[in-house]
Coordinates of C-alpha atoms and ligand atoms in Angstrom, one line a residue:
X1 CA 0.0 0.0 0.0
X2 CA 1.3 3.4 -0.9
X3 CA 0.8 6.3 1.4
X4 CA 0.6 10.1 0.9
X5 CA 0.9 12.4 3.9
X6 CA -0.7 15.7 3.1
X7 CA -1.1 18.8 5.2
X8 CA 1.9 18.0 7.3
X9 CA 4.7 20.2 8.6
X10 CA 7.9 18.4 7.5
X11 CA 11.0 18.2 9.6
X12 CA 13.4 16.4 7.3
X13 CA 16.1 15.6 9.9
X14 CA 18.8 17.8 8.3
X15 CA 18.2 20.8 10.5
X16 CA 16.5 22.8 7.8
X17 CA 13.5 24.7 9.1
X18 CA 10.3 22.6 8.9
X19 CA 8.0 23.4 6.0
X20 CA 4.4 22.6 5.0
X21 CA 4.1 20.0 2.3
X22 CA 3.4 16.4 1.2
X23 CA 5.3 13.2 1.5
X24 CA 4.6 10.2 -0.8
X25 CA 5.7 6.7 0.3
X26 CA 6.0 4.0 -2.3
X27 CA 6.6 0.5 -0.8
X28 CA 9.2 1.0 1.9
X29 CA 10.8 4.2 0.6
X30 CA 10.0 7.8 0.4
X31 CA 9.2 8.5 -3.3
X32 CA 8.6 12.3 -3.2
X33 CA 8.6 15.3 -0.9
X34 CA 7.0 18.6 -1.9
X35 CA 6.7 22.0 -0.4
X36 CA 3.4 23.8 -0.1
X37 CA 2.8 25.8 -3.3
X38 CA 4.1 22.9 -5.5
X39 CA 1.5 21.0 -7.5
X40 CA -0.1 18.4 -5.3
X41 CA 1.2 14.8 -5.6
X42 CA -0.8 12.2 -7.4
X43 CA -3.6 10.6 -5.3
X44 CA -3.7 7.5 -7.6
X45 CA -3.8 4.2 -5.7
X46 CA -2.5 5.8 -2.5
X47 CA -3.9 6.0 1.0
X48 CA -4.1 9.7 1.9
X49 CA -3.3 10.7 5.4
X50 CA -4.4 14.3 6.3
X51 CA -1.9 15.3 9.0
X52 CA -4.0 18.4 9.9
X53 CA -0.8 20.4 10.3
X54 CA 1.0 17.9 12.6
X55 CA 4.8 17.4 12.3
X56 CA 6.1 14.6 10.1
X57 CA 9.6 13.7 11.1
X58 CA 12.0 10.7 10.7
X59 CA 11.8 7.9 13.3
X60 CA 14.0 8.2 16.3
X61 CA 17.2 6.2 16.7
X62 CA 18.4 4.8 20.0
X63 CA 22.3 4.7 19.9
X64 CA 22.8 2.7 23.2
X65 CA 20.0 0.1 23.4
X66 CA 19.8 -2.7 26.0
X67 CA 16.7 -4.6 24.9
X68 CA 17.6 -7.6 27.1
X69 CA 17.7 -5.4 30.2
X70 CA 14.5 -6.3 32.0
X71 CA 12.6 -3.2 33.0
X72 CA 10.3 -1.3 30.7
X73 CA 7.5 1.2 31.2
X74 CA 5.1 -1.8 31.0
X75 CA 6.9 -4.1 33.4
X76 CA 9.0 -3.4 36.5
X77 CA 11.6 -6.1 37.2
X78 CA 13.5 -5.6 40.4
X79 CA 17.2 -6.3 39.5
X80 CA 18.6 -7.5 36.3
X81 CA 18.1 -11.2 36.0
X82 CA 15.3 -13.3 34.5
X83 CA 15.0 -17.0 33.7
X84 CA 16.1 -17.5 30.1
X85 CA 12.6 -18.2 28.8
X86 CA 11.3 -15.0 30.4
X87 CA 14.3 -13.1 29.2
X88 CA 13.6 -14.1 25.7
X89 CA 10.0 -13.1 25.7
X90 CA 10.6 -9.9 27.7
X91 CA 13.3 -8.8 25.2
X92 CA 10.9 -9.3 22.3
X93 CA 8.4 -7.2 24.2
X94 CA 11.0 -4.5 24.9
X95 CA 11.6 -4.2 21.2
X96 CA 7.9 -3.6 20.6
X97 CA 7.8 -1.1 23.5
X98 CA 10.7 0.9 22.0
X99 CA 9.0 1.0 18.7
X100 CA 5.7 2.1 20.4
X101 CA 7.6 5.1 21.7
X102 CA 8.8 6.2 18.3
X103 CA 12.2 4.5 18.0
X104 CA 12.3 2.9 14.6
X105 CA 16.0 2.0 14.9
X106 CA 18.2 0.8 17.7
X107 CA 22.0 0.3 17.9
X108 CA 22.7 -2.3 20.6
X109 CA 25.1 -1.7 23.4
X110 CA 25.3 -5.3 24.5
X111 CA 22.9 -8.0 25.7
X112 CA 22.4 -10.6 28.4
X113 CA 22.5 -13.4 25.9
X114 CA 25.0 -14.4 23.3
X115 CA 22.7 -14.6 20.3
X116 CA 19.2 -13.5 21.4
X117 CA 19.5 -10.2 19.6
X118 CA 20.6 -11.8 16.4
X119 CA 17.5 -14.0 16.4
X120 CA 15.3 -11.1 17.5
X121 CA 16.6 -9.1 14.6
X122 CA 15.7 -11.9 12.2
X123 CA 12.2 -12.1 13.6
X124 CA 11.8 -8.3 13.4
X125 CA 13.2 -8.1 9.8
X126 CA 10.9 -10.8 8.6
X127 CA 7.9 -8.9 10.0
X128 CA 6.8 -11.5 12.5
X129 CA 7.7 -9.5 15.6
X130 CA 7.3 -5.7 16.1
X131 CA 10.5 -3.8 16.9
X132 CA 13.0 -1.3 15.6
X133 CA 15.6 -1.9 13.0
X134 CA 18.4 -3.4 15.0
X135 CA 22.2 -3.5 15.0
X136 CA 22.5 -6.5 17.2
X137 CA 25.1 -7.2 19.8
X138 CA 26.2 -10.2 21.9
X139 CA 27.2 -10.4 25.5
X140 CA 29.1 -7.5 26.8
X141 CA 31.8 -7.8 29.3
X142 CA 30.5 -6.2 32.5
X143 CA 32.5 -4.2 35.0
X144 CA 33.3 -5.6 38.4
X145 CA 30.4 -4.6 40.6
X146 CA 29.7 -4.4 44.3
X147 CA 26.0 -4.2 43.6
X148 CA 24.4 -7.6 43.0
X149 CA 21.0 -5.8 42.5
X150 CA 22.0 -3.9 39.4
X151 CA 24.7 -6.0 38.0
X152 CA 23.7 -6.5 34.4
X153 CA 25.1 -10.1 34.4
X154 CA 28.2 -12.0 33.5
X155 CA 29.7 -12.3 30.1
X156 CA 31.7 -15.4 29.2
X157 CA 34.8 -15.3 31.4
X158 CA 37.0 -14.8 28.3
X159 CA 40.6 -15.1 29.3
X160 CA 43.1 -12.3 29.4
X161 CA 45.5 -11.5 26.6
X162 CA 45.1 -10.3 23.0
X163 CA 44.4 -13.8 21.6
X164 CA 41.5 -14.4 23.9
X165 CA 40.1 -10.9 23.1
X166 CA 40.5 -11.6 19.4
X167 CA 38.6 -14.9 19.9
X168 CA 35.8 -13.1 21.7
X169 CA 35.4 -10.6 18.8
X170 CA 35.6 -13.4 16.2
X171 CA 32.9 -15.4 18.0
X172 CA 30.6 -12.4 18.3
X173 CA 31.0 -11.9 14.6
X174 CA 30.4 -15.6 13.8
X175 CA 27.2 -15.5 15.9
X176 CA 25.9 -12.6 13.8
X177 CA 26.5 -9.7 16.2
X178 CA 27.5 -6.5 14.5
X179 CA 28.2 -4.3 17.5
X180 CA 30.7 -5.8 19.9
X181 CA 30.8 -4.2 23.2
X182 CA 33.7 -3.7 25.6
X183 CA 33.7 -2.2 29.1
X184 CA 37.0 -0.4 28.6
X185 CA 36.8 1.3 32.0
X186 CA 34.6 0.3 35.0
X187 CA 31.5 2.0 36.3
X188 CA 31.7 4.1 39.5
X189 CA 27.9 4.0 39.8
X190 CA 28.3 0.3 40.7
X191 CA 31.7 0.4 42.3
X192 CA 33.4 3.5 43.8
X193 CA 36.3 4.7 41.7
X194 CA 35.8 2.0 39.0
X195 CA 35.2 4.6 36.2
X196 CA 38.9 5.4 36.4
X197 CA 40.0 1.8 36.2
X198 CA 41.0 0.3 32.8
X199 CA 39.7 -3.2 32.4
X200 CA 41.9 -4.1 29.3
X201 CA 45.5 -3.6 28.3
X202 CA 46.5 -1.8 25.2
X203 CA 47.6 -5.1 23.6
X204 CA 44.2 -6.6 24.2
X205 CA 42.4 -3.6 22.8
X206 CA 44.7 -3.6 19.8
X207 CA 43.8 -7.3 19.3
X208 CA 40.1 -6.3 19.3
X209 CA 40.7 -3.5 16.8
X210 CA 42.5 -5.8 14.4
X211 CA 40.0 -8.6 14.7
X212 CA 37.1 -6.2 14.2
X213 CA 38.3 -5.5 10.7
X214 CA 38.7 -9.2 9.9
X215 CA 35.3 -10.1 11.4
X216 CA 33.6 -7.0 9.9
X217 CA 32.1 -5.9 13.2
X218 CA 31.9 -2.5 14.9
X219 CA 33.5 -2.0 18.3
X220 CA 31.5 -0.2 20.9
X221 CA 33.0 0.9 24.2
X222 CA 31.9 1.9 27.6
X223 CA 34.6 4.4 28.5
X224 CA 34.5 6.9 31.4
X225 CA 38.2 7.2 32.0
X226 CA 40.3 9.5 29.7
X227 CA 42.7 6.7 29.1
X228 CA 39.9 4.4 28.1
X229 CA 38.7 7.0 25.5
X230 CA 42.2 7.3 24.1
X231 CA 42.7 3.6 24.0
X232 CA 39.5 3.1 22.1
X233 CA 40.3 5.9 19.6
X234 CA 43.7 4.3 18.9
X235 CA 42.1 1.0 18.2
X236 CA 39.2 1.6 15.8
X237 CA 36.3 1.8 18.2
X238 CA 33.4 3.4 16.4
X239 CA 30.9 4.1 19.2
X240 CA 31.8 5.4 22.6
X241 CA 29.5 5.8 25.6
X242 CA 30.0 8.3 28.4
X243 CA 33.6 9.7 27.9
X244 CA 32.9 11.5 31.2
X245 CA 36.5 12.1 32.2
X246 CA 37.9 12.9 28.7
X247 CA 40.8 15.3 29.2
X248 CA 42.2 17.8 26.7
X249 CA 44.1 15.1 24.8
X250 CA 41.1 12.8 24.6
X251 CA 39.0 15.6 23.4
X252 CA 41.5 16.5 20.7
X253 CA 41.6 12.8 19.6
X254 CA 37.8 12.7 19.5
X255 CA 37.8 15.7 17.3
X256 CA 40.5 14.3 15.0
X257 CA 38.3 11.1 14.5
X258 CA 35.0 12.9 14.3
X259 CA 34.0 11.3 11.0
X260 CA 34.7 7.8 12.3
X261 CA 33.2 7.9 15.8
X262 CA 29.9 8.5 17.6
X263 CA 29.6 9.6 21.2
X264 CA 26.5 8.9 23.4
X265 CA 27.0 10.6 26.8
X266 CA 24.1 8.6 28.1
X267 CA 22.8 11.3 30.4
X268 CA 19.4 9.8 31.1
X269 CA 20.8 7.2 33.5
X270 CA 22.4 9.9 35.6
X271 CA 19.2 11.9 35.8
X272 CA 17.2 8.8 36.5
X273 CA 19.6 7.9 39.4
X274 CA 19.2 11.4 40.8
X275 CA 15.4 11.2 40.5
X276 CA 15.0 7.6 41.8
X277 CA 13.3 7.0 45.2
X278 CA 14.4 3.5 45.9
X279 CA 12.8 1.1 48.4
X280 CA 14.6 1.0 51.8
X281 CA 16.5 -2.2 51.1
X282 CA 18.1 -0.7 48.0
X283 CA 21.0 1.7 48.6
X284 CA 21.6 4.0 45.7
X285 CA 23.6 6.6 47.6
X286 CA 26.8 5.8 45.7
X287 CA 25.0 5.8 42.5
X288 CA 23.4 9.2 43.2
X289 CA 26.7 10.8 44.2
X290 CA 28.3 9.5 41.0
X291 CA 25.4 10.7 38.9
X292 CA 25.8 14.2 40.2
X293 CA 29.5 14.2 39.2
X294 CA 28.7 12.7 35.8
X295 CA 26.0 15.3 35.1
X296 CA 28.3 18.2 36.0
X297 CA 31.2 17.0 33.8
X298 CA 29.0 16.1 30.9
X299 CA 27.4 19.6 31.0
X300 CA 30.8 21.0 30.2
X301 CA 32.2 18.3 28.0
X302 CA 29.3 17.8 25.6
X303 CA 28.9 21.4 24.4
X304 CA 32.7 21.4 23.9
X305 CA 32.7 18.2 21.8
X306 CA 29.8 19.4 19.8
X307 CA 31.6 22.7 18.9
X308 CA 34.4 20.5 17.6
X309 CA 32.0 18.7 15.3
X310 CA 32.0 15.4 17.2
X311 CA 28.8 13.4 16.4
X312 CA 26.9 13.2 19.7
X313 CA 23.7 11.4 20.2
X314 CA 21.0 11.4 22.9
X315 CA 19.8 8.1 24.4
X316 CA 21.2 5.2 26.2
X317 CA 21.1 2.7 29.1
X318 CA 17.4 2.4 29.4
X319 CA 16.2 -1.0 30.9
X320 CA 17.3 -0.5 34.5
X321 CA 14.6 -0.7 37.2
X322 CA 14.8 3.0 37.7
X323 CA 15.3 3.9 34.0
X324 CA 12.9 1.8 32.0
X325 CA 12.9 1.1 28.3
X326 CA 10.2 3.3 26.8
X327 CA 11.4 6.5 28.6
X328 CA 14.2 6.9 26.0
X329 CA 12.9 10.2 24.6
X330 CA 13.6 11.9 27.9
X331 CA 17.2 12.1 26.8
X332 CA 16.1 14.6 24.1
X333 CA 14.8 16.9 26.8
X334 CA 17.9 16.5 28.9
X335 CA 20.1 17.6 25.9
X336 CA 18.1 20.8 25.7
X337 CA 18.2 21.3 29.4
X338 CA 21.9 20.6 30.1
X339 CA 23.8 20.8 26.8
X340 CA 22.4 23.9 25.1
X341 CA 20.7 22.1 22.3
X342 CA 17.6 23.5 20.6
X343 CA 14.9 21.0 20.1
X344 CA 15.6 21.0 16.4
X345 CA 19.3 20.3 17.0
X346 CA 18.7 17.4 19.3
X347 CA 16.2 16.0 16.8
X348 CA 18.8 16.1 14.0
X349 CA 21.1 14.1 16.4
X350 CA 18.4 11.6 17.1
X351 CA 17.5 11.1 13.4
X352 CA 20.1 12.1 10.8
X353 CA 23.0 11.0 13.0
X354 CA 20.9 8.0 13.9
X355 CA 20.9 6.9 10.3
X356 CA 24.7 7.3 10.3
X357 CA 25.3 5.3 13.5
X358 CA 23.1 2.5 12.0
X359 CA 25.6 2.5 9.0
X360 CA 22.7 3.7 6.7
X361 CA 23.3 7.4 6.6
X362 CA 22.6 7.4 2.8
X363 CA 19.1 6.0 3.2
X364 CA 17.9 6.3 6.8
X365 CA 17.2 9.2 9.3
X366 CA 16.0 11.9 6.9
X367 CA 12.8 12.6 4.9
X368 CA 14.2 12.7 1.4
X369 CA 13.3 10.9 -1.8
X370 CA 14.9 7.5 -1.9
X371 CA 15.2 7.2 1.9
X372 CA 13.5 4.4 3.9
X373 CA 10.1 5.4 5.1
X374 CA 10.6 5.4 8.9
X375 CA 8.3 8.3 9.9
X376 CA 6.6 9.7 12.9
X377 CA 3.5 11.9 12.8
X378 CA 3.6 14.0 15.9
X379 CA 1.1 16.4 17.5
X380 CA 2.0 19.1 20.0
X381 CA 5.1 20.4 18.1
X382 CA 8.3 18.9 19.6
X383 CA 10.2 21.7 17.9
X384 CA 8.7 24.0 20.6
X385 CA 8.2 21.5 23.4
X386 CA 10.7 18.6 23.0
X387 CA 9.0 16.8 25.9
X388 CA 5.9 16.0 23.8
X389 CA 7.8 13.1 22.3
X390 CA 7.8 11.4 25.7
X391 CA 4.1 10.9 25.6
X392 CA 2.9 8.2 23.1
X393 CA -0.5 9.9 22.8
X394 CA 1.4 12.6 20.8
X395 CA 2.6 10.0 18.4
X396 CA -0.3 10.1 16.0
X397 CA 1.3 7.6 13.7
X398 CA 4.4 5.5 13.6
X399 CA 5.6 4.1 10.2
X400 CA 8.5 1.7 9.8
X401 CA 9.8 0.5 6.5
X402 CA 6.7 1.9 4.8
X403 CA 4.2 0.1 7.0
X404 CA 2.3 1.6 9.9
X405 CA 3.2 0.1 13.3
X406 CA 0.7 2.6 14.6
X407 CA -1.8 3.7 12.0
X408 CA -3.3 7.2 12.3
X409 CA -6.7 7.2 14.0
Ligands
ZN501 ZN1 25.1 0.6 28.6

């Protein structure tokens, strides 16, 4: 079925001001985009959707997804572990929840299963399960943790040394994972001081970098410490999370590789930790103190990196009990609040840069002829009030790959 959106305000993802017009979808791609004043597009054999002035924008992209992490806005799971059968079904459900919230693509930042995301992607791509386009990952290696409650789980205890690390990357690739995740430094939210500790040697990370080329996978790193950021940049890492303690040299290196890397500061988890009111048996005091530090540092770092042209994306680390999958769009508001983004600027980051992080920048993340038809019809004008994207009732329609996941009423 072909679809014509008429009477819509079009935000095309490039940062150009929105304009009234029409968008024609043929099959799974955008066939034509016109501005008001141009002759109307043909109505032959198309379903016409009157947007009544609502905003039509590209679907959102989550750059740091953890679909296997248990908690969503639909289901609270205390802690991080589920029996394997429940984990499987719950992960499929999380994929649908994310799509329900306007995220038509997700780049995985690691999973609690070796190959669950690979199978999930196959089911989604075949149309049998609802979910975003997915760059799947395998197990990530977790940092040492003092908190059993929030420990995301144990990866294979792969041995130390470059050969063992190479074998890990090779195996992930053979299983079908595209994003291979390393915890390059620890996580102070879980263990005091760990964000400054390196978990791998330079030789090991070099082994990962070399093997990633052979296995055709993308390296993805959790890196708070400046030394972890630098190690990643020396060794072909493509996606970096946090970068909290990046020093002048790390910032310079990020700028030098701005066309090869993406950074997701992952600020939502810090805000969520600060906002959380945990039950008495859960001690979040360390996590809250760390979140305050992270927020302060990121508020300086992110605007600095953006000025240097580093590709920075909102989103990340949803799936914890206090930061459920489905709330991902809150990151957009936090970018406006803390990092001096305008709503339009953060939407470019979540759409156009999103297409790029998915490795599909020439066909995803913008409203342009030839691009894939991943589209949101949004009421309440997110270009004025970015928070409207956090409420699914403002998502009047969600289209992925030319098909409505949520048809307009
Ligand atoms: Zn993460």
